[in-house]
Structures are given as C-alpha cells and as structure tokens.
C-alpha cells in the first residue's frame, strides 16, 4: 500500500524534508515548503518549522521544531509537545521523553504518522512514533522523504563549514535537487 494512505484508505497530506544542525553554540532547524498528497504537490510554501513553548528572555519561544509526515498529525504533536514543555518547565529532554511515552502507548497518538526534530539551546532530538527519542550523532539530524539526501550533504559540508545555518540551507538545496518530494522554499529557525 502507498505510504501516503492511512489504514482507512484515505490519502493523507504529507510534509517532507527537515534538517537540524548544531554548530558553535547555534542550532538551526530548516524545512522545505512542499506538502504532497500522493504524487501531487498540494502546497509549495507550507511552514513545517516553528518555535514552540514558552517565550524566553528575548520574547521568542525557547524551542524550535520541524515535522515530516502527515500534516494534521504533526500539528497534534506540536500541541502535545507544547503542553509537555509547560508541564515540565521548559525542559525539552524531559518533555520529549514524556511525549514519546504517550505517543507509543496512547491509542489515539499511536496512529499518528509523523516524525519531529526538536531543539533548544542545549539539545537536538529526533522524536518518532515508536517511542524513540534520539540524539543524533555529529549534531546533525534529518527526517522525511528527502532526509537522507539532506543528511548526507550536511555531513559532507560539516567538515568544511562551521556555520549551522549555511550547512542546513546547502543541505536542503541538495535534497531539493534530488528528491521529488522536496522543494527549495525553505523555512529556517535558529536558537
């Protein structure tokens, strides 16, 4: 069965490529703008990366997050993660672990089809519906259909480039050139 089909047979809307990079005290999460339904581009400029949680001293939220997968499912997970951040006083790792536990065990959440990359000033994590909370090797993580292309490009660039945003943007450009489910309309959030 096509990966874009839910168990009830309806086609789902999917977001595609997200990358997270940590370098020299900066963390960047970047995502393309393409949302696909099956093999059709439904929206070229979706915002799949955003700030979440309580605002920090500068008035901006202290956590950034990006998703790949079913769009409605991802918004549900953003909302749940925000609630966990409130519950655990902005502690991202604790909130992520608790969300992953719920995601794995809750009957409703267990059916959500999305992955997330989340970060604060100290932590970069990948969250999955299997209950995984992963800290990526080399402070680079990528998810979605173009994730492997972006990850490979970012790892190659990381030997020569120290700016996290430059690495993320260049890696997304490579993914957009190779993956048909990824475009070059990139949203970037930095902490």
PDB file of C-alpha atoms in Angstrom:
ATOM      1  CA  UNK A   1       0.000   0.000   0.000  1.00  0.00           C
ATOM      2  CA  UNK A   2       1.200   3.510  -0.809  1.00  0.00           C
ATOM      3  CA  UNK A   3       2.837   5.111   2.247  1.00  0.00           C
ATOM      4  CA  UNK A   4       0.553   8.123   1.892  1.00  0.00           C
ATOM      5  CA  UNK A   5      -2.565   6.058   2.569  1.00  0.00           C
ATOM      6  CA  UNK A   6      -3.911   5.777   6.092  1.00  0.00           C
ATOM      7  CA  UNK A   7      -5.344   2.497   7.342  1.00  0.00           C
ATOM      8  CA  UNK A   8      -8.859   3.672   6.444  1.00  0.00           C
ATOM      9  CA  UNK A   9      -7.878   4.140   2.782  1.00  0.00           C
ATOM     10  CA  UNK A  10      -7.907   7.951   2.574  1.00  0.00           C
ATOM     11  CA  UNK A  11      -4.916   9.740   1.124  1.00  0.00           C
ATOM     12  CA  UNK A  12      -3.003  11.782   3.708  1.00  0.00           C
ATOM     13  CA  UNK A  13      -1.245  15.113   3.195  1.00  0.00           C
ATOM     14  CA  UNK A  14       2.460  14.772   3.887  1.00  0.00           C
ATOM     15  CA  UNK A  15       5.234  17.199   4.678  1.00  0.00           C
ATOM     16  CA  UNK A  16       8.660  16.101   3.535  1.00  0.00           C
ATOM     17  CA  UNK A  17      12.202  17.200   4.438  1.00  0.00           C
ATOM     18  CA  UNK A  18      13.502  18.633   7.721  1.00  0.00           C
ATOM     19  CA  UNK A  19      17.116  19.020   8.874  1.00  0.00           C
ATOM     20  CA  UNK A  20      18.582  20.040  12.226  1.00  0.00           C
ATOM     21  CA  UNK A  21      22.206  21.172  12.649  1.00  0.00           C
ATOM     22  CA  UNK A  22      24.112  22.229  15.795  1.00  0.00           C
ATOM     23  CA  UNK A  23      27.421  24.075  15.445  1.00  0.00           C
ATOM     24  CA  UNK A  24      29.363  26.534  17.586  1.00  0.00           C
ATOM     25  CA  UNK A  25      26.552  27.213  20.063  1.00  0.00           C
ATOM     26  CA  UNK A  26      23.848  27.662  17.392  1.00  0.00           C
ATOM     27  CA  UNK A  27      21.125  25.228  16.437  1.00  0.00           C
ATOM     28  CA  UNK A  28      19.184  25.501  13.190  1.00  0.00           C
ATOM     29  CA  UNK A  29      16.162  23.559  12.006  1.00  0.00           C
ATOM     30  CA  UNK A  30      15.251  24.013   8.349  1.00  0.00           C
ATOM     31  CA  UNK A  31      12.384  22.557   6.339  1.00  0.00           C
ATOM     32  CA  UNK A  32      11.155  22.733   2.791  1.00  0.00           C
ATOM     33  CA  UNK A  33       7.718  24.055   1.922  1.00  0.00           C
ATOM     34  CA  UNK A  34       6.289  21.201  -0.100  1.00  0.00           C
ATOM     35  CA  UNK A  35       3.205  19.296   1.018  1.00  0.00           C
ATOM     36  CA  UNK A  36       2.244  16.342  -1.136  1.00  0.00           C
ATOM     37  CA  UNK A  37      -0.893  14.276  -1.352  1.00  0.00           C
ATOM     38  CA  UNK A  38       0.120  11.049  -3.015  1.00  0.00           C
ATOM     39  CA  UNK A  39       2.213  12.102  -6.010  1.00  0.00           C
ATOM     40  CA  UNK A  40       0.659  15.570  -6.292  1.00  0.00           C
ATOM     41  CA  UNK A  41       2.120  18.788  -4.886  1.00  0.00           C
ATOM     42  CA  UNK A  42      -0.746  20.370  -2.968  1.00  0.00           C
ATOM     43  CA  UNK A  43       1.106  23.303  -1.412  1.00  0.00           C
ATOM     44  CA  UNK A  44       4.583  24.610  -2.199  1.00  0.00           C
ATOM     45  CA  UNK A  45       5.034  27.024   0.727  1.00  0.00           C
ATOM     46  CA  UNK A  46       3.949  25.269   3.921  1.00  0.00           C
ATOM     47  CA  UNK A  47       5.647  26.245   7.164  1.00  0.00           C
ATOM     48  CA  UNK A  48       6.802  22.985   8.766  1.00  0.00           C
ATOM     49  CA  UNK A  49       9.338  24.544  11.135  1.00  0.00           C
ATOM     50  CA  UNK A  50       8.262  26.745  14.022  1.00  0.00           C
ATOM     51  CA  UNK A  51       9.006  27.976  17.507  1.00  0.00           C
ATOM     52  CA  UNK A  52       7.038  26.363  20.305  1.00  0.00           C
ATOM     53  CA  UNK A  53       6.778  26.573  24.070  1.00  0.00           C
ATOM     54  CA  UNK A  54       7.048  29.466  26.486  1.00  0.00           C
ATOM     55  CA  UNK A  55       8.860  32.619  25.431  1.00  0.00           C
ATOM     56  CA  UNK A  56      12.397  33.188  26.640  1.00  0.00           C
ATOM     57  CA  UNK A  57      14.075  36.450  27.704  1.00  0.00           C
ATOM     58  CA  UNK A  58      14.071  37.876  24.143  1.00  0.00           C
ATOM     59  CA  UNK A  59      10.345  37.270  23.769  1.00  0.00           C
ATOM     60  CA  UNK A  60      10.788  34.260  21.455  1.00  0.00           C
ATOM     61  CA  UNK A  61       9.969  30.654  22.279  1.00  0.00           C
ATOM     62  CA  UNK A  62      12.953  28.651  23.510  1.00  0.00           C
ATOM     63  CA  UNK A  63      12.246  25.501  21.471  1.00  0.00           C
ATOM     64  CA  UNK A  64      12.218  25.038  17.705  1.00  0.00           C
ATOM     65  CA  UNK A  65      10.627  22.085  15.970  1.00  0.00           C
ATOM     66  CA  UNK A  66      10.080  20.703  12.497  1.00  0.00           C
ATOM     67  CA  UNK A  67       7.973  17.821  11.229  1.00  0.00           C
ATOM     68  CA  UNK A  68       7.793  15.387   8.367  1.00  0.00           C
ATOM     69  CA  UNK A  69       4.743  13.234   7.753  1.00  0.00           C
ATOM     70  CA  UNK A  70       1.023  13.745   7.868  1.00  0.00           C
ATOM     71  CA  UNK A  71       0.349  17.444   8.407  1.00  0.00           C
ATOM     72  CA  UNK A  72      -2.638  17.208  10.769  1.00  0.00           C
ATOM     73  CA  UNK A  73      -0.807  14.588  12.826  1.00  0.00           C
ATOM     74  CA  UNK A  74       2.211  16.853  13.150  1.00  0.00           C
ATOM     75  CA  UNK A  75       0.104  19.771  14.387  1.00  0.00           C
ATOM     76  CA  UNK A  76      -1.364  17.466  17.028  1.00  0.00           C
ATOM     77  CA  UNK A  77       2.171  16.547  18.111  1.00  0.00           C
ATOM     78  CA  UNK A  78       3.300  20.203  18.207  1.00  0.00           C
ATOM     79  CA  UNK A  79       0.357  20.919  20.508  1.00  0.00           C
ATOM     80  CA  UNK A  80       1.117  17.933  22.737  1.00  0.00           C
ATOM     81  CA  UNK A  81       4.801  18.839  22.952  1.00  0.00           C
ATOM     82  CA  UNK A  82       3.920  22.420  23.925  1.00  0.00           C
ATOM     83  CA  UNK A  83       1.763  21.080  26.746  1.00  0.00           C
ATOM     84  CA  UNK A  84       4.588  18.815  27.916  1.00  0.00           C
ATOM     85  CA  UNK A  85       7.005  21.762  27.843  1.00  0.00           C
ATOM     86  CA  UNK A  86       4.597  23.712  30.070  1.00  0.00           C
ATOM     87  CA  UNK A  87       4.192  20.734  32.387  1.00  0.00           C
ATOM     88  CA  UNK A  88       7.974  20.232  32.730  1.00  0.00           C
ATOM     89  CA  UNK A  89       9.001  23.915  32.974  1.00  0.00           C
ATOM     90  CA  UNK A  90      10.551  24.099  29.504  1.00  0.00           C
ATOM     91  CA  UNK A  91      12.846  21.091  29.989  1.00  0.00           C
ATOM     92  CA  UNK A  92      12.969  19.809  26.401  1.00  0.00           C
ATOM     93  CA  UNK A  93      14.512  16.393  27.032  1.00  0.00           C
ATOM     94  CA  UNK A  94      12.019  15.561  29.786  1.00  0.00           C
ATOM     95  CA  UNK A  95       9.078  16.853  27.731  1.00  0.00           C
ATOM     96  CA  UNK A  96      10.243  14.880  24.674  1.00  0.00           C
ATOM     97  CA  UNK A  97      10.594  11.644  26.644  1.00  0.00           C
ATOM     98  CA  UNK A  98       7.131  12.063  28.151  1.00  0.00           C
ATOM     99  CA  UNK A  99       5.622  12.844  24.731  1.00  0.00           C
ATOM    100  CA  UNK A 100       7.330   9.771  23.251  1.00  0.00           C
ATOM    101  CA  UNK A 101       5.891   7.596  26.041  1.00  0.00           C
ATOM    102  CA  UNK A 102       2.397   8.931  25.339  1.00  0.00           C
ATOM    103  CA  UNK A 103       2.899   8.617  21.591  1.00  0.00           C
ATOM    104  CA  UNK A 104       3.810   4.966  21.933  1.00  0.00           C
ATOM    105  CA  UNK A 105       1.162   3.942  24.449  1.00  0.00           C
ATOM    106  CA  UNK A 106      -1.867   6.161  23.813  1.00  0.00           C
ATOM    107  CA  UNK A 107      -4.334   4.505  21.435  1.00  0.00           C
ATOM    108  CA  UNK A 108      -5.067   7.773  19.592  1.00  0.00           C
ATOM    109  CA  UNK A 109      -1.492   9.065  19.397  1.00  0.00           C
ATOM    110  CA  UNK A 110      -0.109   5.689  18.336  1.00  0.00           C
ATOM    111  CA  UNK A 111      -1.803   6.116  14.944  1.00  0.00           C
ATOM    112  CA  UNK A 112      -0.213   9.483  14.188  1.00  0.00           C
ATOM    113  CA  UNK A 113       2.095   9.388  11.172  1.00  0.00           C
ATOM    114  CA  UNK A 114       4.804  11.994  11.677  1.00  0.00           C
ATOM    115  CA  UNK A 115       8.388  12.453  12.823  1.00  0.00           C
ATOM    116  CA  UNK A 116       9.781  15.519  14.565  1.00  0.00           C
ATOM    117  CA  UNK A 117      13.129  17.184  15.062  1.00  0.00           C
ATOM    118  CA  UNK A 118      13.117  19.414  18.140  1.00  0.00           C
ATOM    119  CA  UNK A 119      15.828  21.568  19.689  1.00  0.00           C
ATOM    120  CA  UNK A 120      16.599  24.112  22.347  1.00  0.00           C
ATOM    121  CA  UNK A 121      19.886  25.855  23.146  1.00  0.00           C
ATOM    122  CA  UNK A 122      21.407  22.637  24.539  1.00  0.00           C
ATOM    123  CA  UNK A 123      19.671  19.697  22.870  1.00  0.00           C
ATOM    124  CA  UNK A 124      18.854  18.390  19.379  1.00  0.00           C
ATOM    125  CA  UNK A 125      16.453  15.418  19.252  1.00  0.00           C
ATOM    126  CA  UNK A 126      14.533  13.260  16.793  1.00  0.00           C
ATOM    127  CA  UNK A 127      11.142  12.016  18.046  1.00  0.00           C
ATOM    128  CA  UNK A 128       9.366   9.053  16.478  1.00  0.00           C
ATOM    129  CA  UNK A 129       6.035   7.299  16.926  1.00  0.00           C
ATOM    130  CA  UNK A 130       7.879   4.186  18.062  1.00  0.00           C
ATOM    131  CA  UNK A 131       8.669   5.939  21.317  1.00  0.00           C
ATOM    132  CA  UNK A 132      12.205   6.849  20.270  1.00  0.00           C
ATOM    133  CA  UNK A 133      13.941   9.988  21.487  1.00  0.00           C
ATOM    134  CA  UNK A 134      17.235  10.081  19.608  1.00  0.00           C
ATOM    135  CA  UNK A 135      20.206  12.414  19.988  1.00  0.00           C
ATOM    136  CA  UNK A 136      21.818  12.368  16.550  1.00  0.00           C
ATOM    137  CA  UNK A 137      25.472  11.594  16.042  1.00  0.00           C
ATOM    138  CA  UNK A 138      27.526  14.573  14.972  1.00  0.00           C
ATOM    139  CA  UNK A 139      24.755  17.042  15.901  1.00  0.00           C
ATOM    140  CA  UNK A 140      23.053  16.632  12.524  1.00  0.00           C
ATOM    141  CA  UNK A 141      19.632  15.026  12.032  1.00  0.00           C
ATOM    142  CA  UNK A 142      17.288  14.825   9.066  1.00  0.00           C
ATOM    143  CA  UNK A 143      13.851  13.293   8.521  1.00  0.00           C
ATOM    144  CA  UNK A 144      11.330  12.922   5.726  1.00  0.00           C
ATOM    145  CA  UNK A 145      11.499  11.669   2.184  1.00  0.00           C
ATOM    146  CA  UNK A 146      14.476  13.893   1.349  1.00  0.00           C
ATOM    147  CA  UNK A 147      16.043  13.434   4.772  1.00  0.00           C
ATOM    148  CA  UNK A 148      18.763  11.023   3.724  1.00  0.00           C
ATOM    149  CA  UNK A 149      19.887  13.360   0.936  1.00  0.00           C
ATOM    150  CA  UNK A 150      19.959  16.341   3.281  1.00  0.00           C
ATOM    151  CA  UNK A 151      21.750  14.326   5.975  1.00  0.00           C
ATOM    152  CA  UNK A 152      24.453  13.118   3.590  1.00  0.00           C
ATOM    153  CA  UNK A 153      25.002  16.625   2.228  1.00  0.00           C
ATOM    154  CA  UNK A 154      25.153  18.167   5.713  1.00  0.00           C
ATOM    155  CA  UNK A 155      27.653  15.599   6.942  1.00  0.00           C
ATOM    156  CA  UNK A 156      29.882  16.234   3.943  1.00  0.00           C
ATOM    157  CA  UNK A 157      29.619  20.004   4.423  1.00  0.00           C
ATOM    158  CA  UNK A 158      30.291  19.858   8.161  1.00  0.00           C
ATOM    159  CA  UNK A 159      33.982  19.117   7.574  1.00  0.00           C
ATOM    160  CA  UNK A 160      34.370  22.411   5.698  1.00  0.00           C
ATOM    161  CA  UNK A 161      31.708  24.740   7.070  1.00  0.00           C
ATOM    162  CA  UNK A 162      31.200  25.831  10.680  1.00  0.00           C
ATOM    163  CA  UNK A 163      28.019  27.903  10.301  1.00  0.00           C
ATOM    164  CA  UNK A 164      24.971  25.764  11.166  1.00  0.00           C
ATOM    165  CA  UNK A 165      22.605  27.803   9.013  1.00  0.00           C
ATOM    166  CA  UNK A 166      24.857  27.622   5.949  1.00  0.00           C
ATOM    167  CA  UNK A 167      25.116  23.843   6.352  1.00  0.00           C
ATOM    168  CA  UNK A 168      21.345  23.462   6.746  1.00  0.00           C
ATOM    169  CA  UNK A 169      20.490  25.677   3.773  1.00  0.00           C
ATOM    170  CA  UNK A 170      23.021  23.996   1.466  1.00  0.00           C
ATOM    171  CA  UNK A 171      21.877  20.534   2.547  1.00  0.00           C
ATOM    172  CA  UNK A 172      18.256  21.458   1.852  1.00  0.00           C
ATOM    173  CA  UNK A 173      19.263  22.739  -1.588  1.00  0.00           C
ATOM    174  CA  UNK A 174      20.881  19.378  -2.378  1.00  0.00           C
ATOM    175  CA  UNK A 175      17.786  17.495  -1.170  1.00  0.00           C
ATOM    176  CA  UNK A 176      15.541  19.738  -3.304  1.00  0.00           C
ATOM    177  CA  UNK A 177      17.625  18.940  -6.385  1.00  0.00           C
ATOM    178  CA  UNK A 178      17.426  15.170  -5.836  1.00  0.00           C
ATOM    179  CA  UNK A 179      14.119  14.387  -4.081  1.00  0.00           C
ATOM    180  CA  UNK A 180      10.866  14.999  -5.963  1.00  0.00           C
ATOM    181  CA  UNK A 181       9.014  15.400  -2.638  1.00  0.00           C
ATOM    182  CA  UNK A 182      11.273  18.291  -1.525  1.00  0.00           C
ATOM    183  CA  UNK A 183      11.316  21.847  -2.826  1.00  0.00           C
ATOM    184  CA  UNK A 184      13.590  24.866  -2.409  1.00  0.00           C
ATOM    185  CA  UNK A 185      11.206  27.067  -0.399  1.00  0.00           C
ATOM    186  CA  UNK A 186      12.997  26.729   2.917  1.00  0.00           C
ATOM    187  CA  UNK A 187      11.929  27.935   6.353  1.00  0.00           C
ATOM    188  CA  UNK A 188      14.709  28.287   8.927  1.00  0.00           C
ATOM    189  CA  UNK A 189      14.506  28.793  12.699  1.00  0.00           C
ATOM    190  CA  UNK A 190      17.623  29.326  14.814  1.00  0.00           C
ATOM    191  CA  UNK A 191      18.406  29.149  18.507  1.00  0.00           C
TER     192      UNK A 191
END
